[in-house]
PDB file of C-alpha atoms in Angstrom:
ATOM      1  CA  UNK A  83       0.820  42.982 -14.755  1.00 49.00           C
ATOM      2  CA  UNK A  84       4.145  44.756 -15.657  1.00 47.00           C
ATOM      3  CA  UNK A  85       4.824  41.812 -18.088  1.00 51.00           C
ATOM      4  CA  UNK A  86       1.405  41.698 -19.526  1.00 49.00           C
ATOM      5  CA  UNK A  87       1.929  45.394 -20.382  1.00 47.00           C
ATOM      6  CA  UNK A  88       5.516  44.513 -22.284  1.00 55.00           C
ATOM      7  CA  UNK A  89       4.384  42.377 -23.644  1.00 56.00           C
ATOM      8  CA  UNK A  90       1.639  44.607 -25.570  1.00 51.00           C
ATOM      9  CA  UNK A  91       3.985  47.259 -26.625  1.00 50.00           C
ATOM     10  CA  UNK A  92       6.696  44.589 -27.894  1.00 56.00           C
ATOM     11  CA  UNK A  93       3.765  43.420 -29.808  1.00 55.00           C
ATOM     12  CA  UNK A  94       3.132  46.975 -31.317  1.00 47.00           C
ATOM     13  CA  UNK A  95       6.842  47.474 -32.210  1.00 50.00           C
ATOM     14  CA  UNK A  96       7.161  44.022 -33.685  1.00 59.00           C
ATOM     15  CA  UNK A  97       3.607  45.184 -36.204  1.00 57.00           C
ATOM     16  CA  UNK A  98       5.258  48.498 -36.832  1.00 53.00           C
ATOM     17  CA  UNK A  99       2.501  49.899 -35.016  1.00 51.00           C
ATOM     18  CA  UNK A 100       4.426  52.841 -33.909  1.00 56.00           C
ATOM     19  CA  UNK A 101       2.010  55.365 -33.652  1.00 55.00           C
ATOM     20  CA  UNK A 102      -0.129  52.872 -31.688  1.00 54.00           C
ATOM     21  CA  UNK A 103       2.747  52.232 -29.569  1.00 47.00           C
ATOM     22  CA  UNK A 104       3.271  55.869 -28.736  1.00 58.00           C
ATOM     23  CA  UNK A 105      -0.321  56.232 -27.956  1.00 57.00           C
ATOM     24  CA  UNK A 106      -0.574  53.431 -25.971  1.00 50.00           C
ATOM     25  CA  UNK A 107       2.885  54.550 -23.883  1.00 55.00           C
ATOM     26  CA  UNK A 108       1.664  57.970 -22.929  1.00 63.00           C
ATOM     27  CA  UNK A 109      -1.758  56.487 -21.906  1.00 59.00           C
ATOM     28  CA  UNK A 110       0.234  54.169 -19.622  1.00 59.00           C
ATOM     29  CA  UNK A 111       2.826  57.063 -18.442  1.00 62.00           C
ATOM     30  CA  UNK A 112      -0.950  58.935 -17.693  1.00 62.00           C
ATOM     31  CA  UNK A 113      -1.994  55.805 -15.604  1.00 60.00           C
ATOM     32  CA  UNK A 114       0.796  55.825 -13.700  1.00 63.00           C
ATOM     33  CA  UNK A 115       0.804  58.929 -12.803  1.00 66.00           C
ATOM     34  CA  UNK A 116      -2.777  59.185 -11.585  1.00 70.00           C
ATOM     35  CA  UNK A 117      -2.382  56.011  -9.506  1.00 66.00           C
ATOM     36  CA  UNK A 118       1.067  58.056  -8.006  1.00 69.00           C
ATOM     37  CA  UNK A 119      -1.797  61.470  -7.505  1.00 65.00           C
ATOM     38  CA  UNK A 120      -4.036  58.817  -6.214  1.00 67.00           C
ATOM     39  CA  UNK A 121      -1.374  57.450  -4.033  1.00 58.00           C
ATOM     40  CA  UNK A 122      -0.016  60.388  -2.582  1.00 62.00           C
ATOM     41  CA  UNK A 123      -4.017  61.941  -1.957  1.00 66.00           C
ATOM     42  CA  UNK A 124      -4.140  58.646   0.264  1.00 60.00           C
ATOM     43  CA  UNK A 125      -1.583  59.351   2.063  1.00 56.00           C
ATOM     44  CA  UNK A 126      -2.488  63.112   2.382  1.00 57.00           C
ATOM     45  CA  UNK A 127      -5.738  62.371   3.666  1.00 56.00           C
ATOM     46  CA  UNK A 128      -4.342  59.505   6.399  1.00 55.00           C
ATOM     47  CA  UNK A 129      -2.061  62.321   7.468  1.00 55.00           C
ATOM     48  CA  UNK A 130      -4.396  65.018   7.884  1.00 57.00           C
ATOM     49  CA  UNK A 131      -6.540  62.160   9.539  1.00 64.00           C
ATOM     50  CA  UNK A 132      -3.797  61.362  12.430  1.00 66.00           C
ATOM     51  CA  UNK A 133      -3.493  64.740  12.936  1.00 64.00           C
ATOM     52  CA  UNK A 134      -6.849  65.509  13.478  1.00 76.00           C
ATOM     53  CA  UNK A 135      -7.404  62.556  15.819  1.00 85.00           C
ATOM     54  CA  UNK A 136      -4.335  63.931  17.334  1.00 87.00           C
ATOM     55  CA  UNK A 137      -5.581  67.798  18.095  1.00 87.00           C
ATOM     56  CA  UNK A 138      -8.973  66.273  19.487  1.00 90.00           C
ATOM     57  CA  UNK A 139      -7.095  64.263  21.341  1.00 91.00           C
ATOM     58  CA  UNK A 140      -5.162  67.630  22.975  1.00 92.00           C
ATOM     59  CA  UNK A 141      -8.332  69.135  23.028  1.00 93.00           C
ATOM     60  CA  UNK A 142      -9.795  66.567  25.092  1.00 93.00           C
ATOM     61  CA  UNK A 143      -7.071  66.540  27.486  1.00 95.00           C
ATOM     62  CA  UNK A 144      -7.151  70.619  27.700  1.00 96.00           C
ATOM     63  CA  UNK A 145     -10.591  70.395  28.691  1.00 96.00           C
ATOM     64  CA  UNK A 146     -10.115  67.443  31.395  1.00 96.00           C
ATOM     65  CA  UNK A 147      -7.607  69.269  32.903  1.00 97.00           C
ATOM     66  CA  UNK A 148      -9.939  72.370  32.799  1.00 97.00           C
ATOM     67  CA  UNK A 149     -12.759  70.671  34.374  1.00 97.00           C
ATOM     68  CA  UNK A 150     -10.172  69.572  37.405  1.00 97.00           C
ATOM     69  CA  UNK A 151      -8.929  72.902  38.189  1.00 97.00           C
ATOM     70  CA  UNK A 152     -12.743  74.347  38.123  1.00 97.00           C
ATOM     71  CA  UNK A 153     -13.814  71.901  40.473  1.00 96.00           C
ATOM     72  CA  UNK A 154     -10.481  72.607  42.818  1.00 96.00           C
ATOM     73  CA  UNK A 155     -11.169  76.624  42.197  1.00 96.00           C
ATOM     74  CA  UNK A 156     -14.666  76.109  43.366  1.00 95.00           C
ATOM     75  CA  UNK A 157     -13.213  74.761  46.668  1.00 94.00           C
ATOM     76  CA  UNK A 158     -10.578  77.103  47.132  1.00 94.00           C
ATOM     77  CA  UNK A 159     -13.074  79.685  46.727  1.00 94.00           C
ATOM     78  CA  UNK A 160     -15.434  78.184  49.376  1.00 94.00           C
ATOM     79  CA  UNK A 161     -12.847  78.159  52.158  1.00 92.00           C
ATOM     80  CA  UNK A 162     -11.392  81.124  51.326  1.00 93.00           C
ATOM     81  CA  UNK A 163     -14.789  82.700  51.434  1.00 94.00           C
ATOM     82  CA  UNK A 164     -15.455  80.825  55.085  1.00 93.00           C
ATOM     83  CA  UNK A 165     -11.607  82.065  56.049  1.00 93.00           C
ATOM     84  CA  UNK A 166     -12.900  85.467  55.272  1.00 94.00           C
ATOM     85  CA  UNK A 167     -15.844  84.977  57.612  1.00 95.00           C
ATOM     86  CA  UNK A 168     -13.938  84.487  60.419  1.00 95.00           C
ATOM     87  CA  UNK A 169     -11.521  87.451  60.099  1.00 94.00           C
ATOM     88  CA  UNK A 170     -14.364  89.539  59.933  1.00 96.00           C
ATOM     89  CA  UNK A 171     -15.833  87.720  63.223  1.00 96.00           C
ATOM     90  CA  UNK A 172     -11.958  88.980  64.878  1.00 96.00           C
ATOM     91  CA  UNK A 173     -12.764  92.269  63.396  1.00 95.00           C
ATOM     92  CA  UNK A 174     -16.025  92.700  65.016  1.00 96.00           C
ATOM     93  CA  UNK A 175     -14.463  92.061  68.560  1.00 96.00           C
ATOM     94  CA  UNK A 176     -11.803  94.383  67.993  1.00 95.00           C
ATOM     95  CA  UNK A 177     -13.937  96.800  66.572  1.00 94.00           C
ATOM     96  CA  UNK A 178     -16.399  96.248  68.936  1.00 95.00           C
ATOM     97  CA  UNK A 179     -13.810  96.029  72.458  1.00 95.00           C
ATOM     98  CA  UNK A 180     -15.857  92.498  73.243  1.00 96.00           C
ATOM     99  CA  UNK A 181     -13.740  90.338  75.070  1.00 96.00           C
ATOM    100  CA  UNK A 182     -12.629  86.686  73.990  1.00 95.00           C
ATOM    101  CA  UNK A 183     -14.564  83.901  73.310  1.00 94.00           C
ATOM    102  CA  UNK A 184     -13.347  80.649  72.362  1.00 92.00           C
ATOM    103  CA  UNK A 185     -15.450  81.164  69.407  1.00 92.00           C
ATOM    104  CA  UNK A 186     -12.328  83.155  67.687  1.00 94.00           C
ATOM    105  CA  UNK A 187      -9.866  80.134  68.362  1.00 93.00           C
ATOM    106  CA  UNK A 188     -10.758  79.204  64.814  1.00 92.00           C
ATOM    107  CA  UNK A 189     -10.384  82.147  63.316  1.00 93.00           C
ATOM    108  CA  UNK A 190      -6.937  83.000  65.217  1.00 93.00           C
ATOM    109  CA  UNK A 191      -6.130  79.602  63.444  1.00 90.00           C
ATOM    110  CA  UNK A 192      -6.304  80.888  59.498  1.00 90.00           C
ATOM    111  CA  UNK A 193      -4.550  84.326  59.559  1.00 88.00           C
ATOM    112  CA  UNK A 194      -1.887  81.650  57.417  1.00 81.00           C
ATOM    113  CA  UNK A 195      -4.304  79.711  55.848  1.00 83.00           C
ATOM    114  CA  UNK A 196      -5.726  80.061  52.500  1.00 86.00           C
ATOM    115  CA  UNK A 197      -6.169  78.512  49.282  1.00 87.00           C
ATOM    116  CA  UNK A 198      -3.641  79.034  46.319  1.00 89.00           C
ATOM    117  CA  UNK A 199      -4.414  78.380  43.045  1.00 92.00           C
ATOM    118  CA  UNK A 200      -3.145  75.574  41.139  1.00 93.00           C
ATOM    119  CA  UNK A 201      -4.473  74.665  37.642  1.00 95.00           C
ATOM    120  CA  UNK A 202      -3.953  71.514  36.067  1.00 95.00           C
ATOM    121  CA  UNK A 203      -1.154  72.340  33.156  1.00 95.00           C
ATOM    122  CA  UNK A 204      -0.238  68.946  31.812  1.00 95.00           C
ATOM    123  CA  UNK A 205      -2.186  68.835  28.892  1.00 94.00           C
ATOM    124  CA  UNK A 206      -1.161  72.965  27.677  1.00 94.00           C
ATOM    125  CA  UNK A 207       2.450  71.802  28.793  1.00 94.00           C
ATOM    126  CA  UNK A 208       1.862  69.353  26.537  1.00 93.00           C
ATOM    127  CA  UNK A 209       0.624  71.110  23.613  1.00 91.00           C
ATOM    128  CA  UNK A 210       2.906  73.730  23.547  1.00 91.00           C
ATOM    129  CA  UNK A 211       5.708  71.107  23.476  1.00 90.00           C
ATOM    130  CA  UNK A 212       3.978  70.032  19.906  1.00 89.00           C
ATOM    131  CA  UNK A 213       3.106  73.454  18.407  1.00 88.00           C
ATOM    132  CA  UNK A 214      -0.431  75.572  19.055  1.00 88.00           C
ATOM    133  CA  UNK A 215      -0.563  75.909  15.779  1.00 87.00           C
ATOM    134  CA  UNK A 216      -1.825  71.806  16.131  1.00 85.00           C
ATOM    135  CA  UNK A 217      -5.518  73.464  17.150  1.00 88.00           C
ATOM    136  CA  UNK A 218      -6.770  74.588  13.663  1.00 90.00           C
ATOM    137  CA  UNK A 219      -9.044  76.866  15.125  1.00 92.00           C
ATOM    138  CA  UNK A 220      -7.562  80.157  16.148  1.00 93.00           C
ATOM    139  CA  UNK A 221      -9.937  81.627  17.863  1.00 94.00           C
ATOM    140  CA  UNK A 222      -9.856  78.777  20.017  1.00 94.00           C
ATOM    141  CA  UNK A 223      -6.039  78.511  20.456  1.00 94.00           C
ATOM    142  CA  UNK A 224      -5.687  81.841  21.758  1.00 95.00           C
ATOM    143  CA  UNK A 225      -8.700  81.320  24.528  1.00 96.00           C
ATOM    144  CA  UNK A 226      -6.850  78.083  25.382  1.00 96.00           C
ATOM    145  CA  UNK A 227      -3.149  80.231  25.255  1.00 95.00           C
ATOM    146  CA  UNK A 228      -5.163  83.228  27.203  1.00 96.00           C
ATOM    147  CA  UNK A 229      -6.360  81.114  29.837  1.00 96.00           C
ATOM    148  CA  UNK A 230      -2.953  79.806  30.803  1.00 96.00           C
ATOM    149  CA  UNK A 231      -0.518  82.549  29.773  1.00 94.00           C
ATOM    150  CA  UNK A 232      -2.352  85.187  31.190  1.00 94.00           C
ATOM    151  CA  UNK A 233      -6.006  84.274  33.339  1.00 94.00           C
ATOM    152  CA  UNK A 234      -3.627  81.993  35.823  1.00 95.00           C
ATOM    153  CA  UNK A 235      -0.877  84.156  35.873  1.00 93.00           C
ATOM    154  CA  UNK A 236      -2.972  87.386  37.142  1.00 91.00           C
ATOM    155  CA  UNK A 237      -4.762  84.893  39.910  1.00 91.00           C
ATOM    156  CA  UNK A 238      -1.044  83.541  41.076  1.00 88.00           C
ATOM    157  CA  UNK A 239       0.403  87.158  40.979  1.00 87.00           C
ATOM    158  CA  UNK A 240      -2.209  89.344  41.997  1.00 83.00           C
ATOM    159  CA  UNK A 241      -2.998  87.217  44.537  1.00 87.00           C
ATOM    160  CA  UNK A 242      -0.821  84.276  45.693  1.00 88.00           C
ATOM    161  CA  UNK A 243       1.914  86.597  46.080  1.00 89.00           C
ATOM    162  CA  UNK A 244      -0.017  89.190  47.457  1.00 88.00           C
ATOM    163  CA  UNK A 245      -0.966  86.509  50.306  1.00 88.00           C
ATOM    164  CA  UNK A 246       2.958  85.354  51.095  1.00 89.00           C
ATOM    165  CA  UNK A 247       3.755  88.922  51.442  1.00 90.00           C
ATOM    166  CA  UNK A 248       1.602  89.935  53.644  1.00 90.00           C
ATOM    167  CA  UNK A 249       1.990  86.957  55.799  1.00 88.00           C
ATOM    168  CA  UNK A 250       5.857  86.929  55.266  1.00 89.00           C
ATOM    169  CA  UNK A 251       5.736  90.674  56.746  1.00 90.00           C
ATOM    170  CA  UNK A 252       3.749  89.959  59.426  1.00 90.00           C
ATOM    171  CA  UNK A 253       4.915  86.301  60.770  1.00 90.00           C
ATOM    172  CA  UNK A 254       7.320  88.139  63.315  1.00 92.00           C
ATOM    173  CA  UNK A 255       4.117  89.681  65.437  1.00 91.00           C
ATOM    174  CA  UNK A 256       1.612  87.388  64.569  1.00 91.00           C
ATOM    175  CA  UNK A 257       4.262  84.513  66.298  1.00 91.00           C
ATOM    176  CA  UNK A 258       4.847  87.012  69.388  1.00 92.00           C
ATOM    177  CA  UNK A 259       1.440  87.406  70.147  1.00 92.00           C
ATOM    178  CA  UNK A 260      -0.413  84.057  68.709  1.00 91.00           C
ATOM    179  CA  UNK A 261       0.409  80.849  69.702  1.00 91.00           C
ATOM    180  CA  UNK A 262      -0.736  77.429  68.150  1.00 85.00           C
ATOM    181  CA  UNK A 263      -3.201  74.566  69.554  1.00 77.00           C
ATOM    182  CA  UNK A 264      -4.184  71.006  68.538  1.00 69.00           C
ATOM    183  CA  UNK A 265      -2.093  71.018  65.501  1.00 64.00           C
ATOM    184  CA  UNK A 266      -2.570  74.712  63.888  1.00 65.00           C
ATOM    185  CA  UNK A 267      -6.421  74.014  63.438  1.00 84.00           C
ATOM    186  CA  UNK A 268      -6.868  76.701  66.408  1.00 90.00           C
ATOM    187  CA  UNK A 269      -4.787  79.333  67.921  1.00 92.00           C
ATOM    188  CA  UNK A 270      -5.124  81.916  70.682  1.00 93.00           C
ATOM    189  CA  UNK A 271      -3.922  85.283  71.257  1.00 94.00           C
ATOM    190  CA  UNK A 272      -1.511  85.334  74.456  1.00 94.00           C
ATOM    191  CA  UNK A 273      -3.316  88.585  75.897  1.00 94.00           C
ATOM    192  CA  UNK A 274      -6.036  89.446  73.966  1.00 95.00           C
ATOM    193  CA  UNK A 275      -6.916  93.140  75.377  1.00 95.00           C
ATOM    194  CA  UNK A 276      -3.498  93.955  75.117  1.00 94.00           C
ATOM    195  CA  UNK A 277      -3.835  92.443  71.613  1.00 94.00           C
ATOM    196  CA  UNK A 278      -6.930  94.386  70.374  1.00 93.00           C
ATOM    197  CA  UNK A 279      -4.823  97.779  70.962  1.00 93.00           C
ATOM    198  CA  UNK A 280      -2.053  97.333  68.774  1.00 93.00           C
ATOM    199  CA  UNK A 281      -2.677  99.227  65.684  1.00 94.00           C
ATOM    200  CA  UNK A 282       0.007  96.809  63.918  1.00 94.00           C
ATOM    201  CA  UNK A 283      -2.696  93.950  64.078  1.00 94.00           C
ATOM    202  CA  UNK A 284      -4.974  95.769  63.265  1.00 94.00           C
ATOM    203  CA  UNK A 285      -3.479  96.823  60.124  1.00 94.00           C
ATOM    204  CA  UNK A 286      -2.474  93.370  59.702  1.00 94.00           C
ATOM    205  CA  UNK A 287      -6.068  91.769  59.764  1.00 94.00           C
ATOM    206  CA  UNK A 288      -7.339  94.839  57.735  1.00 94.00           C
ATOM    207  CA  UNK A 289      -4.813  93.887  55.084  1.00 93.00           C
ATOM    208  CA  UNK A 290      -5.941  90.352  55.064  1.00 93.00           C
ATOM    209  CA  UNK A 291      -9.130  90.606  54.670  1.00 94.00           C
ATOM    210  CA  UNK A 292      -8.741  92.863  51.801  1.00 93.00           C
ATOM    211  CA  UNK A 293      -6.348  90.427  50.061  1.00 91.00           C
ATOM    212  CA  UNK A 294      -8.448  87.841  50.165  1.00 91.00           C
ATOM    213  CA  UNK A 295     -11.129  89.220  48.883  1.00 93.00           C
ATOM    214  CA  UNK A 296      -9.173  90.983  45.924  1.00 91.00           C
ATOM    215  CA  UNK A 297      -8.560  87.092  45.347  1.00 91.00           C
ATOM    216  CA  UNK A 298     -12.013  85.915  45.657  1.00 92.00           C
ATOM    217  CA  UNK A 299     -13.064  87.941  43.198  1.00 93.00           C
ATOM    218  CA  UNK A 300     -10.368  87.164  40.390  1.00 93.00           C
ATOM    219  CA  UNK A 301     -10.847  83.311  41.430  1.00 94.00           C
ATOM    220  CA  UNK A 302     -14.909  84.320  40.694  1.00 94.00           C
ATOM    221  CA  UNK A 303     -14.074  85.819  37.462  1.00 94.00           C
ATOM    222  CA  UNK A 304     -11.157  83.515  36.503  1.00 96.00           C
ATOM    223  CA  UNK A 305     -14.059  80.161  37.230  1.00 96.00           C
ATOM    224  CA  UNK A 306     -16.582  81.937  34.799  1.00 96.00           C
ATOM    225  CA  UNK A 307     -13.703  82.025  32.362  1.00 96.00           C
ATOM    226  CA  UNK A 308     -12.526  78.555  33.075  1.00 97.00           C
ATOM    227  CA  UNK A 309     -16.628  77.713  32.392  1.00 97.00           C
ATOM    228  CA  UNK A 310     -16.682  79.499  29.343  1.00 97.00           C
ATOM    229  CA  UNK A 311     -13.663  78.091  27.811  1.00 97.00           C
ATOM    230  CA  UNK A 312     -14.868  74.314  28.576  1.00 97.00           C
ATOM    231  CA  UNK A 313     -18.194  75.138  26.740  1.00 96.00           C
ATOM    232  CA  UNK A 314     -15.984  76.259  23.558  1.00 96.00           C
ATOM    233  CA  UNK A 315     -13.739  72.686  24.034  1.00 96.00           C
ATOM    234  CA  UNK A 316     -16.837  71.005  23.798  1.00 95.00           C
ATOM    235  CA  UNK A 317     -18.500  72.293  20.983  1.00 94.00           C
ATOM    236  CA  UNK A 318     -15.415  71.652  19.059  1.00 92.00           C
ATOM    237  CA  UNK A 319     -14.634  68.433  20.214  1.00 91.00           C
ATOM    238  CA  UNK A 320     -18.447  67.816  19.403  1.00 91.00           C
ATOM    239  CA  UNK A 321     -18.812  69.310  15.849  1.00 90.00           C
ATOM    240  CA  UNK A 322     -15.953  67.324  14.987  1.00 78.00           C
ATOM    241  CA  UNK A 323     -16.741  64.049  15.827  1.00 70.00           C
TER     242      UNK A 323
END
């Protein structure tokens, strides 16, 4: 092809065609550089394609690992709800001066139980290794930088660590006066009526109580958010397929 197009414009020299010739050189210096335009608009576009296959892809992953940690949240929030349950069961004895029943060994059982919350991070680990600015949408990038940066961090702080301190603070009594059966899945007070006047445990099981149900209700509100954000993931995911 390069030949056949010498070969033309040694042909136009040779005639004297020289205006011809110039013509004819600028129309093929305007050829090439719309096939170079052409070229490059190719290449734009198979960019701009990888990259978008390459955000949904994040996307997709945000939202699996989304989906996890609101099915593990749900849990959490169940036992936590049914630890809560049986506090209040110790507090109605106490309250109440009942004596024991082997009903409580349960609930003597979970005063160091509970359910911490751990989302799924790999795929916003991920993503912020490669840039946020890789989700186009920004509305969307900052629920998705919210969520983790901020939603996650309040549930861990506000209540995680509100749950280690307590129990941190109050391991010395509760291991004086509780002891441990059939593998920590039940426990009994060593003297229960002695137990039900000390206004340390009662404090202590007041404090618990309260905790956890500070942290039911930010895992509540954090799951609606968790719900809310998934809904967004898939409407973009699905408007851009």
């Amino acid at each position: 092809m390069i030949n056949f197009f010498r070969k033309i414009r040694q042909n136009l020299l040779s005639e004297g065609k020289t205006a011809k010739y110039i013509k004819y050189a600028t129309g093929e210096i305007v050829l090439v550089v719309i096939g170079i335009l052409i070229a490059l608009q190719i290449n734009n576009w198979n960019e701009g394609r990888k990259l978008n296959q390459e955000e949904l892809r994040l996307l997709s992953e945000v939202k699996s690992n989304l989906e996890t940690t609101l099915i593990n949240f749900s849990r959490d929030t169940l036992l936590n709800t049914a630890s809560i349950t049986k506090m209040r069961k110790i507090e109605h004895y106490v309250n109440n001066d009942l004596p024991y029943s082997s009903e409580l060994d349960e609930a003597f059982a979970t005063f160091g139980q509970w359910q911490s919350p751990y989302p799924i991070t790999t795929a916003y680990s991920t993503l912020k290794t490669k840039g946020l600015d890789n989700i186009t949408n920004k509305q969307l990038r900052n629920r998705i930088a919210n969520m983790y940066e901020f939603e996650f961090v309040v549930l861990h702080n506000d209540y995680d660590k509100g749950e280690w301190g307590i129990i941190q603070n109050a391991n010395v009594f509760l291991n004086k006066h509780i002891r441990s059966k059939n593998s920590k899945q039940t426990a009994r007070p060593n003297d229960f009526e002695e137990l039900k006047k000390q206004l340390e445990f009662s404090n202590i099981l007041s404090k618990i109580i309260a905790q956890r149900e500070t942290g039911l209700k930010l895992y509540r509100e954090t799951i609606i958010a968790i719900a809310g954000l998934i809904k967004e993931l898939e409407y973009e995911l699905n408007s851009r397929i």
